């Protein structure tokens, strides 16, 4: 949900709309908008030339009414405090909507990780986590990977925590390597969740997903696994793209074959795949005459200019913030169903919760059990949002998007917890 506008201001604007739907007071709105704690740290790294360079990092803990804070840590030269504050707030809503016993947080370091070598990356990760260690913990705040961080980063975080506290608590971070208590389901959990939600929405709209045509923008972690699980469910993935452009086939692609080609034989880009009817630009992919569109690349790709040209009946947001607010208004008026990111891409954090519980129990959950739990939780969340949207906000044809319904359910849960605790 990041936009080119100030992200925290945007997040507050969305909260204003939700507050008016729920009839919250100004004091309640303020209590929800304000983060509980902002930690800023300076992270020293001995660079390869022997000089010490300092980077700035943050951990923003937005709200803990429902449980310990939870949210990823990103490494990006673009990140800033406003972005981390907005992402922390969105994590509160995402965790609440999923019915997880977590509050919301986010972390970030302002750094271009592609300019660091492995040793520098290890230092920045360990020193950042050491600096925020007084504020994290298995029952306090549980970080996870986000943009440009991965299971290796989590292993460094875990080691820094153990070094600093003398305690080996596997559940202090999630998204860890399997050797350190991570789950092998984590890699595909977001895509599995997006496909589960697309199927649930297709059932509501058409009675099922079998034979429905799908266009997917982005063929990374989320895009590829979404394509794979949708094809397994009988949908026809007719278009796929990545940063270089896209491919189209009316017969549908086998996503596993495309993936195999681009990783093993090709250049790494889908545009070089051979069995295609035609190659298409990203913009064309977004406006194809398909049943389902899954933006799974970057934010703000569905612009107000593209809004009127979009022909898909169902948009399932795999990426964070792919639809601009103005475009959403146009699409809602056109009767397009948009399943919002906080619902559609919550598979990752749900799997993180399963990992955290497993670590705390010293358990050995199986892959099938973890998958079944994820599918159940996402289906329940989808049904709750659909029902609220239809019964309280007029549903399809009404003035509100499904995002408004999702956010209202999420904020309402947090409000009720805060009231019970005497916080508002
Ligand atoms: P990724 O880096 O694995 O893949 C991104 C894909 O998008 C690549 O195929 C890339 O070529 C393509 N892409 C990049 N810029 C593009 C552009 N301008 N036009 C078209 N394609 C472009 O990333 P990911 O992990 O798959 O994440 C994708 C989105 O999903 C992001 O918004 C991310 O925040 C969100 N998300 C990811 C997860 C997760 O578990 N990975 C969870 C929740 C949300």
Coordinates of C-alpha atoms and ligand atoms in Angstrom, one line a residue:
X1 CA 0.0 0.0 0.0
X2 CA 3.0 2.3 -0.4
X3 CA 2.3 5.3 -2.7
X4 CA 4.5 8.2 -3.9
X5 CA 2.7 10.4 -1.4
X6 CA 3.9 10.4 2.2
X7 CA 3.2 6.8 3.2
X8 CA 2.3 7.5 6.8
X9 CA -0.1 10.3 5.8
X10 CA -1.7 7.8 3.3
X11 CA -2.1 5.2 6.0
X12 CA -3.7 7.8 8.3
X13 CA -6.1 8.8 5.5
X14 CA -7.3 5.2 5.1
X15 CA -7.7 5.0 8.9
X16 CA -9.9 8.1 8.7
X17 CA -12.3 6.4 6.2
X18 CA -12.4 3.3 8.5
X19 CA -13.0 5.4 11.5
X20 CA -16.0 7.0 9.9
X21 CA -17.4 3.6 8.9
X22 CA -17.0 2.4 12.5
X23 CA -18.2 5.7 14.0
X24 CA -15.0 6.1 16.0
X25 CA -14.3 9.3 18.0
X26 CA -11.4 11.7 17.2
X27 CA -9.6 10.4 20.4
X28 CA -10.0 6.8 19.2
X29 CA -8.7 7.7 15.8
X30 CA -5.7 9.4 17.3
X31 CA -5.0 6.5 19.6
X32 CA -5.1 4.1 16.7
X33 CA -3.0 6.3 14.4
X34 CA -0.1 6.9 16.8
X35 CA 2.6 4.2 17.0
X36 CA 3.4 2.9 20.5
X37 CA 7.2 3.0 20.2
X38 CA 9.7 4.2 17.6
X39 CA 13.2 2.9 18.0
X40 CA 16.0 4.5 15.8
X41 CA 19.4 2.9 15.8
X42 CA 22.8 3.7 14.3
X43 CA 24.4 0.6 12.8
X44 CA 28.2 0.6 12.4
X45 CA 29.7 -1.6 9.7
X46 CA 33.5 -2.1 9.0
X47 CA 33.6 -1.8 5.3
X48 CA 35.9 -3.7 3.0
X49 CA 38.3 -0.7 2.9
X50 CA 38.7 -0.8 6.7
X51 CA 36.7 2.4 7.3
X52 CA 33.6 2.3 9.6
X53 CA 30.4 3.4 8.0
X54 CA 27.2 4.1 10.0
X55 CA 23.7 3.3 8.7
X56 CA 20.4 4.3 10.1
X57 CA 17.7 1.8 11.0
X58 CA 14.3 1.7 12.7
X59 CA 11.9 -0.6 14.4
X60 CA 8.4 0.9 14.7
X61 CA 6.0 -0.8 17.0
X62 CA 2.6 0.4 16.1
X63 CA 0.1 -1.4 18.3
X64 CA 0.2 -4.3 20.7
X65 CA -3.5 -4.5 21.8
X66 CA -3.9 -8.0 20.3
X67 CA -0.5 -9.4 21.2
X68 CA 3.3 -9.1 20.7
X69 CA 4.4 -6.9 17.8
X70 CA 5.0 -8.7 14.5
X71 CA 6.3 -7.5 11.1
X72 CA 9.2 -7.7 8.7
X73 CA 12.5 -5.8 8.3
X74 CA 13.4 -4.3 4.9
X75 CA 16.8 -3.2 3.6
X76 CA 16.4 -0.4 1.0
X77 CA 18.1 2.9 0.2
X78 CA 14.6 4.2 -0.4
X79 CA 13.2 3.4 3.0
X80 CA 12.5 6.1 5.6
X81 CA 10.8 6.5 8.9
X82 CA 7.5 7.5 7.3
X83 CA 7.4 4.4 5.2
X84 CA 8.3 2.2 8.2
X85 CA 5.6 3.8 10.3
X86 CA 3.0 3.2 7.6
X87 CA 4.0 -0.4 7.1
X88 CA 3.9 -1.0 10.9
X89 CA 0.3 0.3 10.9
X90 CA -0.7 -1.9 8.0
X91 CA 0.9 -4.9 9.8
X92 CA -1.5 -4.2 12.8
X93 CA -4.5 -4.4 10.4
X94 CA -3.1 -7.4 8.5
X95 CA -2.5 -9.4 11.7
X96 CA -5.8 -8.4 13.2
X97 CA -7.7 -9.3 10.1
X98 CA -6.1 -12.8 10.0
X99 CA -7.2 -13.3 13.6
X100 CA -3.6 -13.8 14.8
X101 CA -2.6 -13.0 18.4
X102 CA -0.2 -10.3 17.2
X103 CA 0.1 -6.5 17.1
X104 CA 1.9 -4.8 14.2
X105 CA 5.5 -3.6 13.7
X106 CA 7.9 -3.0 10.9
X107 CA 11.7 -2.5 10.7
X108 CA 14.0 -1.0 8.1
X109 CA 17.6 0.0 7.4
X110 CA 18.4 2.7 4.9
X111 CA 20.9 0.9 2.9
X112 CA 21.4 -0.5 -0.7
X113 CA 22.1 -4.1 0.2
X114 CA 23.3 -4.9 -3.4
X115 CA 26.3 -2.7 -2.7
X116 CA 27.4 -4.7 0.4
X117 CA 29.4 -7.9 0.3
X118 CA 28.4 -10.9 2.4
X119 CA 30.6 -9.9 5.3
X120 CA 29.2 -6.4 5.4
X121 CA 25.7 -7.8 5.1
X122 CA 26.3 -10.1 8.1
X123 CA 27.7 -7.2 10.2
X124 CA 24.8 -4.8 9.3
X125 CA 22.3 -7.5 10.2
X126 CA 23.9 -8.6 13.5
X127 CA 24.6 -5.0 14.6
X128 CA 21.1 -3.8 13.7
X129 CA 19.5 -6.7 15.6
X130 CA 21.8 -6.3 18.6
X131 CA 20.8 -2.6 18.7
X132 CA 17.1 -3.4 18.8
X133 CA 17.4 -6.5 21.1
X134 CA 16.1 -4.7 24.2
X135 CA 12.9 -4.1 22.3
X136 CA 12.3 -7.6 20.7
X137 CA 11.6 -11.0 22.1
X138 CA 9.5 -14.1 21.6
X139 CA 6.6 -12.5 23.6
X140 CA 7.4 -8.9 22.8
X141 CA 8.2 -8.3 19.1
X142 CA 9.0 -11.0 16.4
X143 CA 10.6 -9.7 13.2
X144 CA 10.6 -11.6 9.9
X145 CA 12.0 -11.1 6.3
X146 CA 10.7 -8.4 4.0
X147 CA 12.1 -6.6 1.0
X148 CA 15.8 -7.6 0.4
X149 CA 16.0 -9.7 3.6
X150 CA 15.7 -13.5 3.7
X151 CA 16.2 -16.7 5.8
X152 CA 20.0 -16.0 6.0
X153 CA 19.3 -12.6 7.4
X154 CA 17.0 -14.2 10.1
X155 CA 19.8 -16.6 11.0
X156 CA 22.1 -13.6 11.6
X157 CA 19.4 -11.9 13.7
X158 CA 19.0 -15.1 15.8
X159 CA 22.7 -15.3 16.4
X160 CA 22.9 -11.6 17.4
X161 CA 20.0 -12.1 19.9
X162 CA 21.6 -15.2 21.4
X163 CA 25.0 -13.4 21.7
X164 CA 23.4 -10.4 23.4
X165 CA 20.9 -12.2 25.7
X166 CA 22.5 -15.6 26.3
X167 CA 19.2 -17.2 25.4
X168 CA 18.5 -19.4 22.4
X169 CA 14.9 -18.5 21.6
X170 CA 14.1 -19.8 18.1
X171 CA 10.7 -18.0 18.1
X172 CA 12.2 -14.5 18.3
X173 CA 12.2 -14.3 14.5
X174 CA 10.3 -16.2 11.8
X175 CA 11.1 -17.0 8.2
X176 CA 14.3 -18.7 9.4
X177 CA 16.2 -21.4 7.5
X178 CA 14.8 -24.9 8.0
X179 CA 18.0 -25.9 9.9
X180 CA 17.2 -23.2 12.5
X181 CA 13.5 -24.0 13.1
X182 CA 12.0 -22.5 9.9
X183 CA 9.3 -24.3 7.9
X184 CA 9.8 -25.4 4.3
X185 CA 6.3 -24.2 3.6
X186 CA 7.3 -20.5 4.1
X187 CA 8.7 -20.1 0.6
X188 CA 5.4 -20.7 -1.1
X189 CA 3.0 -19.6 1.7
X190 CA 2.1 -16.2 0.2
X191 CA 1.4 -17.6 -3.2
X192 CA -0.6 -20.4 -1.8
X193 CA -2.6 -17.9 0.2
X194 CA -3.2 -15.7 -2.9
X195 CA -4.4 -18.7 -4.9
X196 CA -6.7 -19.8 -2.0
X197 CA -8.3 -16.4 -1.9
X198 CA -8.6 -16.2 -5.7
X199 CA -10.4 -19.5 -5.6
X200 CA -12.7 -18.4 -2.8
X201 CA -13.6 -15.2 -4.6
X202 CA -14.1 -17.1 -7.9
X203 CA -16.6 -19.4 -6.1
X204 CA -18.6 -16.4 -5.0
X205 CA -18.6 -14.8 -8.4
X206 CA -18.8 -17.8 -10.8
X207 CA -19.3 -20.9 -8.7
X208 CA -15.7 -22.1 -9.1
X209 CA -12.2 -21.3 -10.6
X210 CA -12.0 -24.2 -13.1
X211 CA -11.3 -22.8 -16.6
X212 CA -11.2 -19.1 -15.5
X213 CA -8.5 -17.1 -17.3
X214 CA -5.8 -15.4 -15.2
X215 CA -3.1 -12.8 -15.9
X216 CA -0.3 -12.4 -13.4
X217 CA 2.1 -9.5 -13.2
X218 CA 5.4 -10.4 -11.6
X219 CA 6.9 -13.8 -11.6
X220 CA 9.0 -13.7 -8.4
X221 CA 8.2 -15.5 -5.2
X222 CA 4.5 -14.4 -5.0
X223 CA 3.8 -14.4 -8.8
X224 CA 5.3 -17.8 -9.5
X225 CA 3.7 -19.7 -6.6
X226 CA 0.3 -18.0 -7.2
X227 CA 0.5 -19.1 -10.9
X228 CA 1.5 -22.7 -9.9
X229 CA -1.3 -23.1 -7.3
X230 CA -3.9 -21.5 -9.5
X231 CA -3.0 -23.8 -12.4
X232 CA -3.2 -26.8 -10.0
X233 CA -6.7 -25.6 -9.2
X234 CA -7.8 -25.7 -12.8
X235 CA -7.5 -22.0 -13.7
X236 CA -5.9 -21.1 -17.1
X237 CA -2.9 -18.8 -16.6
X238 CA -2.9 -17.1 -20.0
X239 CA -0.5 -14.2 -19.3
X240 CA 2.6 -13.8 -17.1
X241 CA 5.1 -10.9 -16.9
X242 CA 8.1 -9.6 -15.1
X243 CA 10.1 -6.4 -15.1
X244 CA 11.2 -6.9 -18.8
X245 CA 7.7 -7.6 -20.2
X246 CA 5.2 -10.5 -20.6
X247 CA 4.0 -13.4 -22.6
X248 CA 0.5 -14.5 -23.7
X249 CA -1.1 -17.8 -24.7
X250 CA -4.8 -18.4 -25.0
X251 CA -4.3 -22.1 -24.2
X252 CA -2.7 -21.2 -20.9
X253 CA 0.9 -21.8 -19.5
X254 CA 2.3 -24.4 -17.3
X255 CA 3.9 -22.1 -14.7
X256 CA 6.4 -24.8 -13.6
X257 CA 7.7 -25.2 -17.2
X258 CA 8.1 -21.4 -17.5
X259 CA 9.9 -21.2 -14.2
X260 CA 12.2 -24.2 -15.2
X261 CA 13.0 -22.5 -18.5
X262 CA 13.9 -19.1 -17.1
X263 CA 16.0 -20.5 -14.3
X264 CA 17.8 -23.3 -16.1
X265 CA 17.9 -22.6 -19.8
X266 CA 16.9 -19.0 -20.3
X267 CA 18.0 -15.5 -19.4
X268 CA 15.9 -15.4 -16.3
X269 CA 13.1 -13.4 -17.9
X270 CA 9.7 -14.7 -19.0
X271 CA 9.9 -12.8 -22.2
X272 CA 12.4 -15.3 -23.6
X273 CA 10.0 -18.3 -23.1
X274 CA 9.4 -20.0 -26.5
X275 CA 5.9 -21.5 -26.5
X276 CA 4.0 -18.2 -26.7
X277 CA 1.3 -16.7 -29.0
X278 CA 2.7 -13.2 -28.5
X279 CA 4.8 -11.1 -26.3
X280 CA 3.1 -8.3 -24.4
X281 CA 4.1 -5.2 -22.4
X282 CA 3.2 -5.0 -18.7
X283 CA 0.5 -2.4 -19.4
X284 CA -1.2 -4.7 -21.9
X285 CA -1.2 -7.5 -19.4
X286 CA -3.0 -5.4 -16.9
X287 CA -5.8 -4.5 -19.4
X288 CA -6.3 -8.0 -20.9
X289 CA -9.7 -9.4 -21.2
X290 CA -9.3 -12.0 -18.5
X291 CA -11.5 -13.1 -15.5
X292 CA -8.8 -12.6 -12.9
X293 CA -5.9 -10.2 -12.6
X294 CA -3.2 -10.8 -10.0
X295 CA -0.7 -7.9 -9.6
X296 CA 2.2 -9.5 -7.8
X297 CA 5.1 -7.2 -8.6
X298 CA 5.3 -3.7 -7.2
X299 CA 3.0 -1.0 -5.8
X300 CA 0.9 1.5 -7.8
X301 CA 0.7 -0.3 -11.1
X302 CA -3.0 0.1 -11.5
X303 CA -3.2 3.8 -12.0
X304 CA -6.2 6.1 -12.5
X305 CA -5.3 6.2 -16.3
X306 CA -5.4 2.4 -16.5
X307 CA -8.5 2.1 -14.3
X308 CA -11.1 2.6 -17.1
X309 CA -9.2 0.2 -19.4
X310 CA -9.1 -2.8 -17.0
X311 CA -11.3 -5.6 -18.2
X312 CA -10.8 -8.3 -15.5
X313 CA -13.8 -8.8 -13.2
X314 CA -11.7 -9.8 -10.2
X315 CA -8.4 -8.4 -9.0
X316 CA -6.5 -10.2 -6.3
X317 CA -3.7 -8.1 -4.8
X318 CA -0.6 -10.3 -4.4
X319 CA 1.7 -7.3 -4.2
X320 CA 1.4 -4.6 -1.5
X321 CA -0.5 -1.5 -2.7
X322 CA -0.7 -2.3 -6.4
X323 CA -4.0 -0.3 -6.9
X324 CA -3.9 3.5 -6.4
X325 CA -6.9 4.9 -4.4
X326 CA -8.2 6.9 -7.4
X327 CA -8.0 3.8 -9.6
X328 CA -9.8 1.8 -7.0
X329 CA -12.7 4.3 -7.0
X330 CA -13.1 3.9 -10.7
X331 CA -13.0 0.1 -10.5
X332 CA -15.5 -0.1 -7.7
X333 CA -17.9 2.0 -9.8
X334 CA -17.3 -0.4 -12.7
X335 CA -18.3 -3.3 -10.5
X336 CA -14.8 -4.9 -10.4
X337 CA -14.1 -6.9 -7.2
X338 CA -10.7 -6.1 -5.6
X339 CA -9.5 -8.4 -2.9
X340 CA -7.2 -6.2 -0.9
X341 CA -3.5 -6.9 -0.1
X342 CA -4.0 -7.1 3.7
X343 CA -6.3 -10.1 3.0
X344 CA -4.9 -11.6 -0.2
X345 CA -1.2 -11.7 0.7
X346 CA -1.4 -12.5 4.4
X347 CA -0.3 -16.1 3.8
X348 CA 3.3 -15.2 4.7
X349 CA 2.5 -13.9 8.1
X350 CA 0.0 -16.7 8.8
X351 CA 2.8 -19.2 8.1
X352 CA 5.1 -17.1 10.3
X353 CA 2.6 -17.6 13.1
X354 CA 2.6 -21.4 12.5
X355 CA 6.4 -21.4 12.7
X356 CA 6.4 -19.3 15.9
X357 CA 3.9 -21.7 17.6
X358 CA 5.9 -24.7 16.4
X359 CA 9.1 -23.2 17.8
X360 CA 7.6 -22.4 21.1
X361 CA 6.2 -26.0 21.5
X362 CA 9.5 -27.5 20.3
X363 CA 7.2 -29.2 17.8
X364 CA 7.5 -30.9 14.4
X365 CA 4.5 -29.8 12.4
X366 CA 4.3 -31.5 9.0
X367 CA 4.1 -29.8 5.7
X368 CA 0.5 -31.0 5.1
X369 CA -0.7 -29.8 8.5
X370 CA 0.9 -26.4 8.0
X371 CA -0.7 -26.0 4.5
X372 CA -4.1 -27.1 5.8
X373 CA -4.0 -24.5 8.6
X374 CA -3.0 -21.8 6.2
X375 CA -5.8 -22.6 3.8
X376 CA -8.4 -22.8 6.6
X377 CA -7.4 -19.5 8.1
X378 CA -7.4 -17.6 4.8
X379 CA -10.7 -19.0 3.8
X380 CA -12.2 -18.0 7.1
X381 CA -10.8 -14.5 6.8
X382 CA -12.1 -14.2 3.2
X383 CA -15.6 -15.3 4.2
X384 CA -15.7 -12.9 7.1
X385 CA -14.7 -10.0 4.9
X386 CA -17.1 -10.9 2.1
X387 CA -20.0 -11.1 4.6
X388 CA -19.2 -7.8 6.2
X389 CA -18.9 -6.2 2.7
X390 CA -22.2 -7.6 1.6
X391 CA -24.2 -7.1 4.7
X392 CA -22.8 -3.8 6.1
X393 CA -21.4 -2.0 3.1
X394 CA -23.6 -3.0 0.2
X395 CA -21.2 -5.5 -1.4
X396 CA -20.8 -5.6 -5.2
X397 CA -22.5 -2.6 -6.8
X398 CA -22.3 -0.6 -3.5
X399 CA -20.1 2.4 -2.8
X400 CA -17.4 0.7 -0.8
X401 CA -14.5 -1.6 -1.8
X402 CA -13.7 -4.9 -0.2
X403 CA -10.7 -3.1 1.2
X404 CA -13.0 -0.9 3.3
X405 CA -14.6 -4.1 4.7
X406 CA -11.3 -5.8 5.5
X407 CA -9.9 -2.7 7.2
X408 CA -13.1 -2.2 9.2
X409 CA -13.0 -5.7 10.6
X410 CA -9.3 -5.4 11.4
X411 CA -9.6 -2.0 13.1
X412 CA -12.7 -3.0 15.0
X413 CA -10.9 -6.0 16.6
X414 CA -8.1 -3.7 17.7
X415 CA -10.5 -1.2 19.1
X416 CA -12.3 -3.9 21.1
X417 CA -9.0 -5.1 22.5
X418 CA -8.0 -1.6 23.4
X419 CA -11.3 -0.9 25.1
X420 CA -11.1 -4.2 27.1
X421 CA -7.6 -3.1 28.3
X422 CA -8.8 0.4 29.2
X423 CA -6.7 2.0 26.6
X424 CA -9.5 3.9 24.9
Ligands
LIG1 P1 10.2 -10.8 -6.0 O1 11.4 -9.8 -6.0 O2 10.5 -12.2 -5.7 O3 9.5 -10.7 -7.4 C1 9.1 -9.5 -8.0 C2 8.7 -9.8 -9.5 O4 8.1 -8.6 -10.0 C3 9.8 -10.1 -10.4 O5 9.4 -11.1 -11.3 C4 10.2 -8.8 -11.1 O6 10.8 -9.0 -12.3 C5 8.8 -8.2 -11.2 N1 8.8 -6.8 -11.3 C6 9.5 -5.9 -10.6 N2 9.2 -4.6 -11.1 C7 8.3 -4.7 -12.0 C8 7.6 -3.8 -12.8 N3 7.8 -2.5 -12.7 N4 6.6 -4.3 -13.7 C9 6.4 -5.6 -13.8 N5 7.1 -6.6 -13.0 C10 8.0 -6.1 -12.2 O7 9.2 -10.2 -5.0 P2 8.0 -11.0 -4.2 O8 8.5 -11.5 -2.9 O9 7.3 -11.9 -5.2 O10 7.0 -9.7 -3.8 C11 6.1 -9.2 -4.8 C12 5.2 -8.2 -4.1 O11 4.5 -9.0 -3.1 C13 5.8 -7.1 -3.3 O12 4.9 -6.0 -3.4 C14 5.9 -7.6 -1.9 O13 5.9 -6.5 -1.0 C15 4.6 -8.4 -1.8 N6 4.5 -9.4 -0.8 C16 5.4 -10.4 -0.8 C17 5.4 -11.4 0.2 C18 6.3 -12.6 0.3 O14 6.1 -13.4 1.1 N7 7.3 -12.6 -0.6 C19 4.4 -11.3 1.2 C20 3.5 -10.2 1.2 C21 3.6 -9.3 0.2

